Amino acid sequence: MPRFALLLLVGAVALVSGQGRPNPGPTLGCTTTSFQMPGWLVTDLTYDTWGYNNLTFSIQNRATEHAYLASCWFKPAPTSGPTPTESECNISSSSNQTQTLKLFANVNEQDLVTIRAAETWKCTDRSSPSATNLTYTASGNLTTPASLTCELIAEGRKIIKSCKSASPALLIKGSLESPVKITPHYTDGVTGHNKPNCRTDPGWVISGISYLNQTGNGASSATWENLNLVIDNPAIGYQASCVLTAGNDNRLRCSGQEFGRLKPDRYVVETFAKLDLFTFEFAVNQTWYCDESDPATPIALTAGGSITLPIECETAEDKAEHTSSRSCRVPGDKDITLKGNILGQKDLPAFSIIDPVLTADGCTVTSLLNPTWRLNYFFVDKGTENNTSSVGLNIILATSKPGFGFPLSITQGEKPVAGSDSGETWYACLIGPFDPYEERLYPKECTLKWDESKEELSIKANWECSDLDTNSPIQFSGISTSKVDSPLVCDLVEDFDENGTVTTRTQCLTEDPAYSWTASIVDVKWI
């Protein structure tokens, strides 16, 4: 084996020990999990047929981590007639928390178990009253009926059926019903994780190989080189394209289908490769993820391999231009098959491949716990009599993860809205254009009022959040009043109409063009 390939593969053994780490995110506690991944984990599930049939299991709330022991009793199945209906389970816990969990279960004639759960809880991981006062209610069912592995045991003259779950853990995906209705989006999972041959016969197909090195003369042409090759992993249906990196250490930069996904996966396939550009000794190691046998037992798998690629090169020289080139490729552009070896694997947390990737507070959680507008670029336009004719500004909801969202401009409409009191004149907002493909972190509609004597700006707004459940957007409304705590600097501005007529107005901007401020939203309501 080539020395550089050996070093690459040995490095992969160390690499696998660090695999399985999810994408970095916020501090994940009860509040975040309650909104983004409510549900329960079921473990140690057993079933036996002593007289009354008994199903027992442990169950843990994924947000609070409170654990319970459940015992469900069923009457013996009749020799004919309908299958018994589900039974409510008895629940016990070793902790002192208030118990609000309700469980219902059934075992059918095919030894398939169904469980549904409902629970109400509070979170104490955040100190703000808005967070500690929230009450969460969620419900859900086993994602698929659980199959049992059973054996018959003779107890005297009685034959007892003793069973346990075929899986070490079962998942009940919850839908949040309060304080807002949310059915979380579980990811499709990293590419190929559930392919039947995910962890067997590792190997790759190398294709599209081409290399070109052009030497320049330093005057009319520059020296450059270009390499392209594609690495296919048939076991998971993953393809990575590789190009040269800066420097002369033969390392390639490889990337694939992890880009461009609407929802991020917790894990991504990682590909490391090297190619000696003179001997064409090639080595690769790759880490991918498998849960094809059971989502409760996912693994990170690292494999590696090396080969001398059958590449042929042609050289050409331009004496007049003092340049030369070296062009290399596989004859007939044939695909090259590379057998791999498993270098190591690491167990991952149950269901972690398909679980949602928990994120910092977005539109929904911010609107519930700390609704605040972030405002900037405020201006006041005044008419010829120096009276305020309109105001405008940029606005965005102050979330912990604005993504690619930018503040949106809103300006004051021309006429007061119907119903404005004589002492409080409100104007409709003219809302600027927005990108329909971006999350809308600004008002759908609003009215505003500018009190010049107090330098106070009030905004009544309706906005919408769909970051946690795109199928069921949540409608919010609230009012904010804030002081524009920056001096305004005024200048005359000339406007020209289509006839060339000139009009002048006074426009006042904040003294510091970068001045921004926040405005707390109160009286927040949602549906």
mmCIF file of C-alpha atoms in Angstrom, residues 290-497:
data_model
loop_
_atom_site.group_PDB
_atom_site.id
_atom_site.type_symbol
_atom_site.label_atom_id
_atom_site.label_comp_id
_atom_site.label_asym_id
_atom_site.label_seq_id
_atom_site.Cartn_x
_atom_site.Cartn_y
_atom_site.Cartn_z
ATOM 1 C CA CYS A 290 -26.764 3.538 8.801
ATOM 2 C CA ASP A 291 -29.993 2.621 10.576
ATOM 3 C CA GLU A 292 -31.427 0.310 7.932
ATOM 4 C CA SER A 293 -32.096 -2.516 10.379
ATOM 5 C CA ASP A 294 -33.639 -0.361 13.127
ATOM 6 C CA PRO A 295 -33.813 3.448 13.572
ATOM 7 C CA ALA A 296 -33.200 2.817 17.279
ATOM 8 C CA THR A 297 -29.699 1.437 16.601
ATOM 9 C CA PRO A 298 -27.947 3.856 14.222
ATOM 10 C CA ILE A 299 -24.199 3.740 13.625
ATOM 11 C CA ALA A 300 -21.474 5.849 12.047
ATOM 12 C CA LEU A 301 -19.375 3.703 9.708
ATOM 13 C CA THR A 302 -15.938 4.592 8.343
ATOM 14 C CA ALA A 303 -14.303 2.672 5.487
ATOM 15 C CA GLY A 304 -11.236 3.237 3.359
ATOM 16 C CA GLY A 305 -9.416 1.922 0.318
ATOM 17 C CA SER A 306 -6.611 2.695 -2.102
ATOM 18 C CA ILE A 307 -5.687 1.925 -5.712
ATOM 19 C CA THR A 308 -3.322 3.052 -8.475
ATOM 20 C CA LEU A 309 -5.565 4.605 -11.097
ATOM 21 C CA PRO A 310 -4.829 3.504 -14.729
ATOM 22 C CA ILE A 311 -4.364 7.050 -15.944
ATOM 23 C CA GLU A 312 -2.432 7.945 -19.106
ATOM 24 C CA CYS A 313 -1.018 11.376 -19.880
ATOM 25 C CA GLU A 314 -0.085 13.421 -22.947
ATOM 26 C CA THR A 315 2.221 16.414 -22.934
ATOM 27 C CA ALA A 316 2.411 19.305 -25.358
ATOM 28 C CA GLU A 317 4.776 22.238 -25.680
ATOM 29 C CA ASP A 318 4.340 25.626 -27.324
ATOM 30 C CA LYS A 319 7.876 26.904 -27.842
ATOM 31 C CA ALA A 320 6.702 30.185 -29.288
ATOM 32 C CA GLU A 321 4.650 30.986 -26.202
ATOM 33 C CA HIS A 322 7.075 29.239 -23.816
ATOM 34 C CA THR A 323 4.252 27.153 -22.342
ATOM 35 C CA SER A 324 3.578 23.467 -21.879
ATOM 36 C CA SER A 325 0.637 21.321 -20.822
ATOM 37 C CA ARG A 326 0.078 17.861 -19.358
ATOM 38 C CA SER A 327 -3.332 16.279 -19.908
ATOM 39 C CA CYS A 328 -4.282 13.003 -18.174
ATOM 40 C CA ARG A 329 -7.326 10.728 -18.127
ATOM 41 C CA VAL A 330 -8.361 7.077 -17.963
ATOM 42 C CA PRO A 331 -8.383 5.511 -21.458
ATOM 43 C CA GLY A 332 -11.945 5.274 -22.693
ATOM 44 C CA ASP A 333 -13.047 7.254 -19.628
ATOM 45 C CA LYS A 334 -13.792 3.949 -17.929
ATOM 46 C CA ASP A 335 -15.151 3.768 -14.387
ATOM 47 C CA ILE A 336 -12.787 2.341 -11.764
ATOM 48 C CA THR A 337 -14.086 0.046 -8.999
ATOM 49 C CA LEU A 338 -12.363 0.307 -5.619
ATOM 50 C CA LYS A 339 -12.904 -2.282 -2.891
ATOM 51 C CA GLY A 340 -13.043 -0.823 0.619
ATOM 52 C CA ASN A 341 -12.362 -2.043 4.136
ATOM 53 C CA ILE A 342 -14.303 -1.122 7.251
ATOM 54 C CA LEU A 343 -11.996 0.844 9.551
ATOM 55 C CA GLY A 344 -14.346 1.385 12.448
ATOM 56 C CA GLN A 345 -17.869 2.143 13.573
ATOM 57 C CA LYS A 346 -19.520 4.066 16.395
ATOM 58 C CA ASP A 347 -22.956 3.645 17.956
ATOM 59 C CA LEU A 348 -25.169 6.732 17.840
ATOM 60 C CA PRO A 349 -28.109 7.803 20.027
ATOM 61 C CA ALA A 350 -31.418 6.124 19.209
ATOM 62 C CA PHE A 351 -33.348 7.787 16.353
ATOM 63 C CA SER A 352 -30.699 10.503 16.021
ATOM 64 C CA ILE A 353 -30.473 10.109 12.234
ATOM 65 C CA ILE A 354 -34.145 10.970 11.667
ATOM 66 C CA ASP A 355 -34.681 13.333 14.610
ATOM 67 C CA PRO A 356 -35.194 17.024 13.844
ATOM 68 C CA VAL A 357 -32.064 19.140 14.117
ATOM 69 C CA LEU A 358 -32.809 21.376 17.091
ATOM 70 C CA THR A 359 -32.028 25.042 16.489
ATOM 71 C CA ALA A 360 -31.868 28.349 18.315
ATOM 72 C CA ASP A 361 -35.108 30.260 18.871
ATOM 73 C CA GLY A 362 -36.727 31.198 15.588
ATOM 74 C CA CYS A 363 -39.920 33.023 14.714
ATOM 75 C CA THR A 364 -42.368 30.922 16.762
ATOM 76 C CA VAL A 365 -40.461 30.628 20.049
ATOM 77 C CA THR A 366 -39.292 34.259 19.914
ATOM 78 C CA SER A 367 -42.877 35.422 19.364
ATOM 79 C CA LEU A 368 -44.023 33.476 22.424
ATOM 80 C CA LEU A 369 -41.161 34.103 24.842
ATOM 81 C CA ASN A 370 -39.490 37.377 23.876
ATOM 82 C CA PRO A 371 -41.369 39.124 21.050
ATOM 83 C CA THR A 372 -39.243 42.055 19.946
ATOM 84 C CA TRP A 373 -38.802 44.093 16.770
ATOM 85 C CA ARG A 374 -35.343 45.156 15.663
ATOM 86 C CA LEU A 375 -35.644 48.545 13.926
ATOM 87 C CA ASN A 376 -33.267 50.772 11.979
ATOM 88 C CA TYR A 377 -32.956 53.338 9.176
ATOM 89 C CA PHE A 378 -35.711 55.549 10.616
ATOM 90 C CA PHE A 379 -36.685 58.704 8.716
ATOM 91 C CA VAL A 380 -39.301 61.450 8.888
ATOM 92 C CA ASP A 381 -40.510 63.319 5.798
ATOM 93 C CA LYS A 382 -42.019 66.772 6.319
ATOM 94 C CA GLY A 383 -44.113 68.823 3.961
ATOM 95 C CA THR A 384 -43.723 72.440 2.903
ATOM 96 C CA GLU A 385 -45.300 73.646 6.155
ATOM 97 C CA ASN A 386 -42.784 71.582 8.125
ATOM 98 C CA ASN A 387 -45.483 69.217 9.380
ATOM 99 C CA THR A 388 -44.874 65.459 9.411
ATOM 100 C CA SER A 389 -46.207 63.893 6.248
ATOM 101 C CA SER A 390 -44.808 60.379 6.645
ATOM 102 C CA VAL A 391 -42.311 58.224 8.502
ATOM 103 C CA GLY A 392 -40.502 55.046 7.508
ATOM 104 C CA LEU A 393 -38.058 52.490 8.812
ATOM 105 C CA ASN A 394 -36.707 48.955 8.426
ATOM 106 C CA ILE A 395 -38.087 46.175 10.631
ATOM 107 C CA ILE A 396 -37.379 42.512 11.445
ATOM 108 C CA LEU A 397 -38.295 40.170 14.280
ATOM 109 C CA ALA A 398 -35.335 39.854 16.671
ATOM 110 C CA THR A 399 -34.838 36.076 16.620
ATOM 111 C CA SER A 400 -31.762 34.076 17.579
ATOM 112 C CA LYS A 401 -31.557 32.647 14.049
ATOM 113 C CA PRO A 402 -32.569 35.159 11.367
ATOM 114 C CA GLY A 403 -30.881 33.013 8.723
ATOM 115 C CA PHE A 404 -30.600 35.010 5.513
ATOM 116 C CA GLY A 405 -33.466 37.307 6.518
ATOM 117 C CA PHE A 406 -32.884 41.051 6.181
ATOM 118 C CA PRO A 407 -34.956 43.906 7.620
ATOM 119 C CA LEU A 408 -37.875 44.967 5.468
ATOM 120 C CA SER A 409 -38.838 48.569 4.806
ATOM 121 C CA ILE A 410 -42.211 49.916 5.921
ATOM 122 C CA THR A 411 -43.485 53.442 5.353
ATOM 123 C CA GLN A 412 -46.527 55.385 6.471
ATOM 124 C CA GLY A 413 -49.595 55.448 4.229
ATOM 125 C CA GLU A 414 -51.180 58.727 3.160
ATOM 126 C CA LYS A 415 -54.484 58.612 5.026
ATOM 127 C CA PRO A 416 -55.400 57.707 8.622
ATOM 128 C CA VAL A 417 -56.977 54.301 9.041
ATOM 129 C CA ALA A 418 -60.688 54.131 9.783
ATOM 130 C CA GLY A 419 -61.508 54.289 13.456
ATOM 131 C CA SER A 420 -58.490 56.404 14.473
ATOM 132 C CA ASP A 421 -59.277 58.573 17.462
ATOM 133 C CA SER A 422 -58.701 62.297 17.191
ATOM 134 C CA GLY A 423 -55.942 62.017 19.770
ATOM 135 C CA GLU A 424 -54.371 58.927 18.223
ATOM 136 C CA THR A 425 -53.970 58.969 14.475
ATOM 137 C CA TRP A 426 -52.817 55.644 13.055
ATOM 138 C CA TYR A 427 -51.723 55.075 9.472
ATOM 139 C CA ALA A 428 -51.599 51.880 7.460
ATOM 140 C CA CYS A 429 -48.132 50.526 6.719
ATOM 141 C CA LEU A 430 -46.889 50.315 3.161
ATOM 142 C CA ILE A 431 -44.798 47.155 3.340
ATOM 143 C CA GLY A 432 -41.840 46.805 1.011
ATOM 144 C CA PRO A 433 -41.141 43.840 -1.292
ATOM 145 C CA PHE A 434 -39.970 40.600 0.265
ATOM 146 C CA ASP A 435 -38.516 37.299 -0.886
ATOM 147 C CA PRO A 436 -41.362 34.739 -0.842
ATOM 148 C CA TYR A 437 -38.818 31.940 -0.400
ATOM 149 C CA GLU A 438 -37.438 33.354 2.840
ATOM 150 C CA GLU A 439 -39.061 33.049 6.251
ATOM 151 C CA ARG A 440 -41.139 36.170 6.807
ATOM 152 C CA LEU A 441 -39.731 37.749 9.997
ATOM 153 C CA TYR A 442 -41.684 40.991 9.605
ATOM 154 C CA PRO A 443 -45.323 42.122 9.596
ATOM 155 C CA LYS A 444 -47.870 40.814 7.121
ATOM 156 C CA GLU A 445 -49.847 43.966 7.829
ATOM 157 C CA CYS A 446 -49.541 46.786 10.333
ATOM 158 C CA THR A 447 -50.478 50.309 11.331
ATOM 159 C CA LEU A 448 -48.126 52.862 12.856
ATOM 160 C CA LYS A 449 -48.207 56.126 14.785
ATOM 161 C CA TRP A 450 -45.390 58.645 15.237
ATOM 162 C CA ASP A 451 -45.540 61.021 18.231
ATOM 163 C CA GLU A 452 -43.024 63.707 17.319
ATOM 164 C CA SER A 453 -43.223 65.492 20.683
ATOM 165 C CA LYS A 454 -42.310 62.326 22.577
ATOM 166 C CA GLU A 455 -40.148 60.876 19.792
ATOM 167 C CA GLU A 456 -42.140 57.660 20.152
ATOM 168 C CA LEU A 457 -43.033 55.198 17.432
ATOM 169 C CA SER A 458 -45.928 52.757 17.911
ATOM 170 C CA ILE A 459 -46.617 49.785 15.657
ATOM 171 C CA LYS A 460 -49.628 47.461 15.689
ATOM 172 C CA ALA A 461 -48.694 44.423 13.652
ATOM 173 C CA ASN A 462 -49.844 41.000 12.528
ATOM 174 C CA TRP A 463 -47.195 38.479 11.588
ATOM 175 C CA GLU A 464 -46.949 34.783 10.796
ATOM 176 C CA CYS A 465 -44.552 32.032 11.870
ATOM 177 C CA SER A 466 -44.136 28.732 10.037
ATOM 178 C CA ASP A 467 -40.576 27.819 11.021
ATOM 179 C CA LEU A 468 -41.599 24.834 13.163
ATOM 180 C CA ASP A 469 -44.571 23.614 11.134
ATOM 181 C CA THR A 470 -44.808 24.744 7.523
ATOM 182 C CA ASN A 471 -48.223 23.108 7.161
ATOM 183 C CA SER A 472 -49.838 25.057 10.020
ATOM 184 C CA PRO A 473 -48.545 28.640 10.260
ATOM 185 C CA ILE A 474 -49.257 30.448 13.543
ATOM 186 C CA GLN A 475 -50.779 33.915 13.355
ATOM 187 C CA PHE A 476 -49.508 36.484 15.896
ATOM 188 C CA SER A 477 -50.546 40.050 16.686
ATOM 189 C CA GLY A 478 -49.212 42.650 19.106
ATOM 190 C CA ILE A 479 -48.286 46.286 19.673
ATOM 191 C CA SER A 480 -44.944 47.946 20.338
ATOM 192 C CA THR A 481 -44.072 51.471 21.480
ATOM 193 C CA SER A 482 -40.469 52.630 21.529
ATOM 194 C CA LYS A 483 -38.461 55.841 21.696
ATOM 195 C CA VAL A 484 -36.221 56.802 18.801
ATOM 196 C CA ASP A 485 -33.315 57.744 21.019
ATOM 197 C CA SER A 486 -31.154 59.435 18.394
ATOM 198 C CA PRO A 487 -31.035 63.033 17.196
ATOM 199 C CA LEU A 488 -32.577 63.625 13.770
ATOM 200 C CA VAL A 489 -30.645 65.580 11.152
ATOM 201 C CA CYS A 490 -32.785 67.275 8.495
ATOM 202 C CA ASP A 491 -32.018 68.293 4.915
ATOM 203 C CA LEU A 492 -34.001 69.619 1.966
ATOM 204 C CA VAL A 493 -34.708 66.992 -0.689
ATOM 205 C CA GLU A 494 -35.865 67.748 -4.232
ATOM 206 C CA ASP A 495 -38.342 65.469 -6.019
ATOM 207 C CA PHE A 496 -39.105 65.510 -9.759
ATOM 208 C CA ASP A 497 -42.367 64.288 -11.269
#
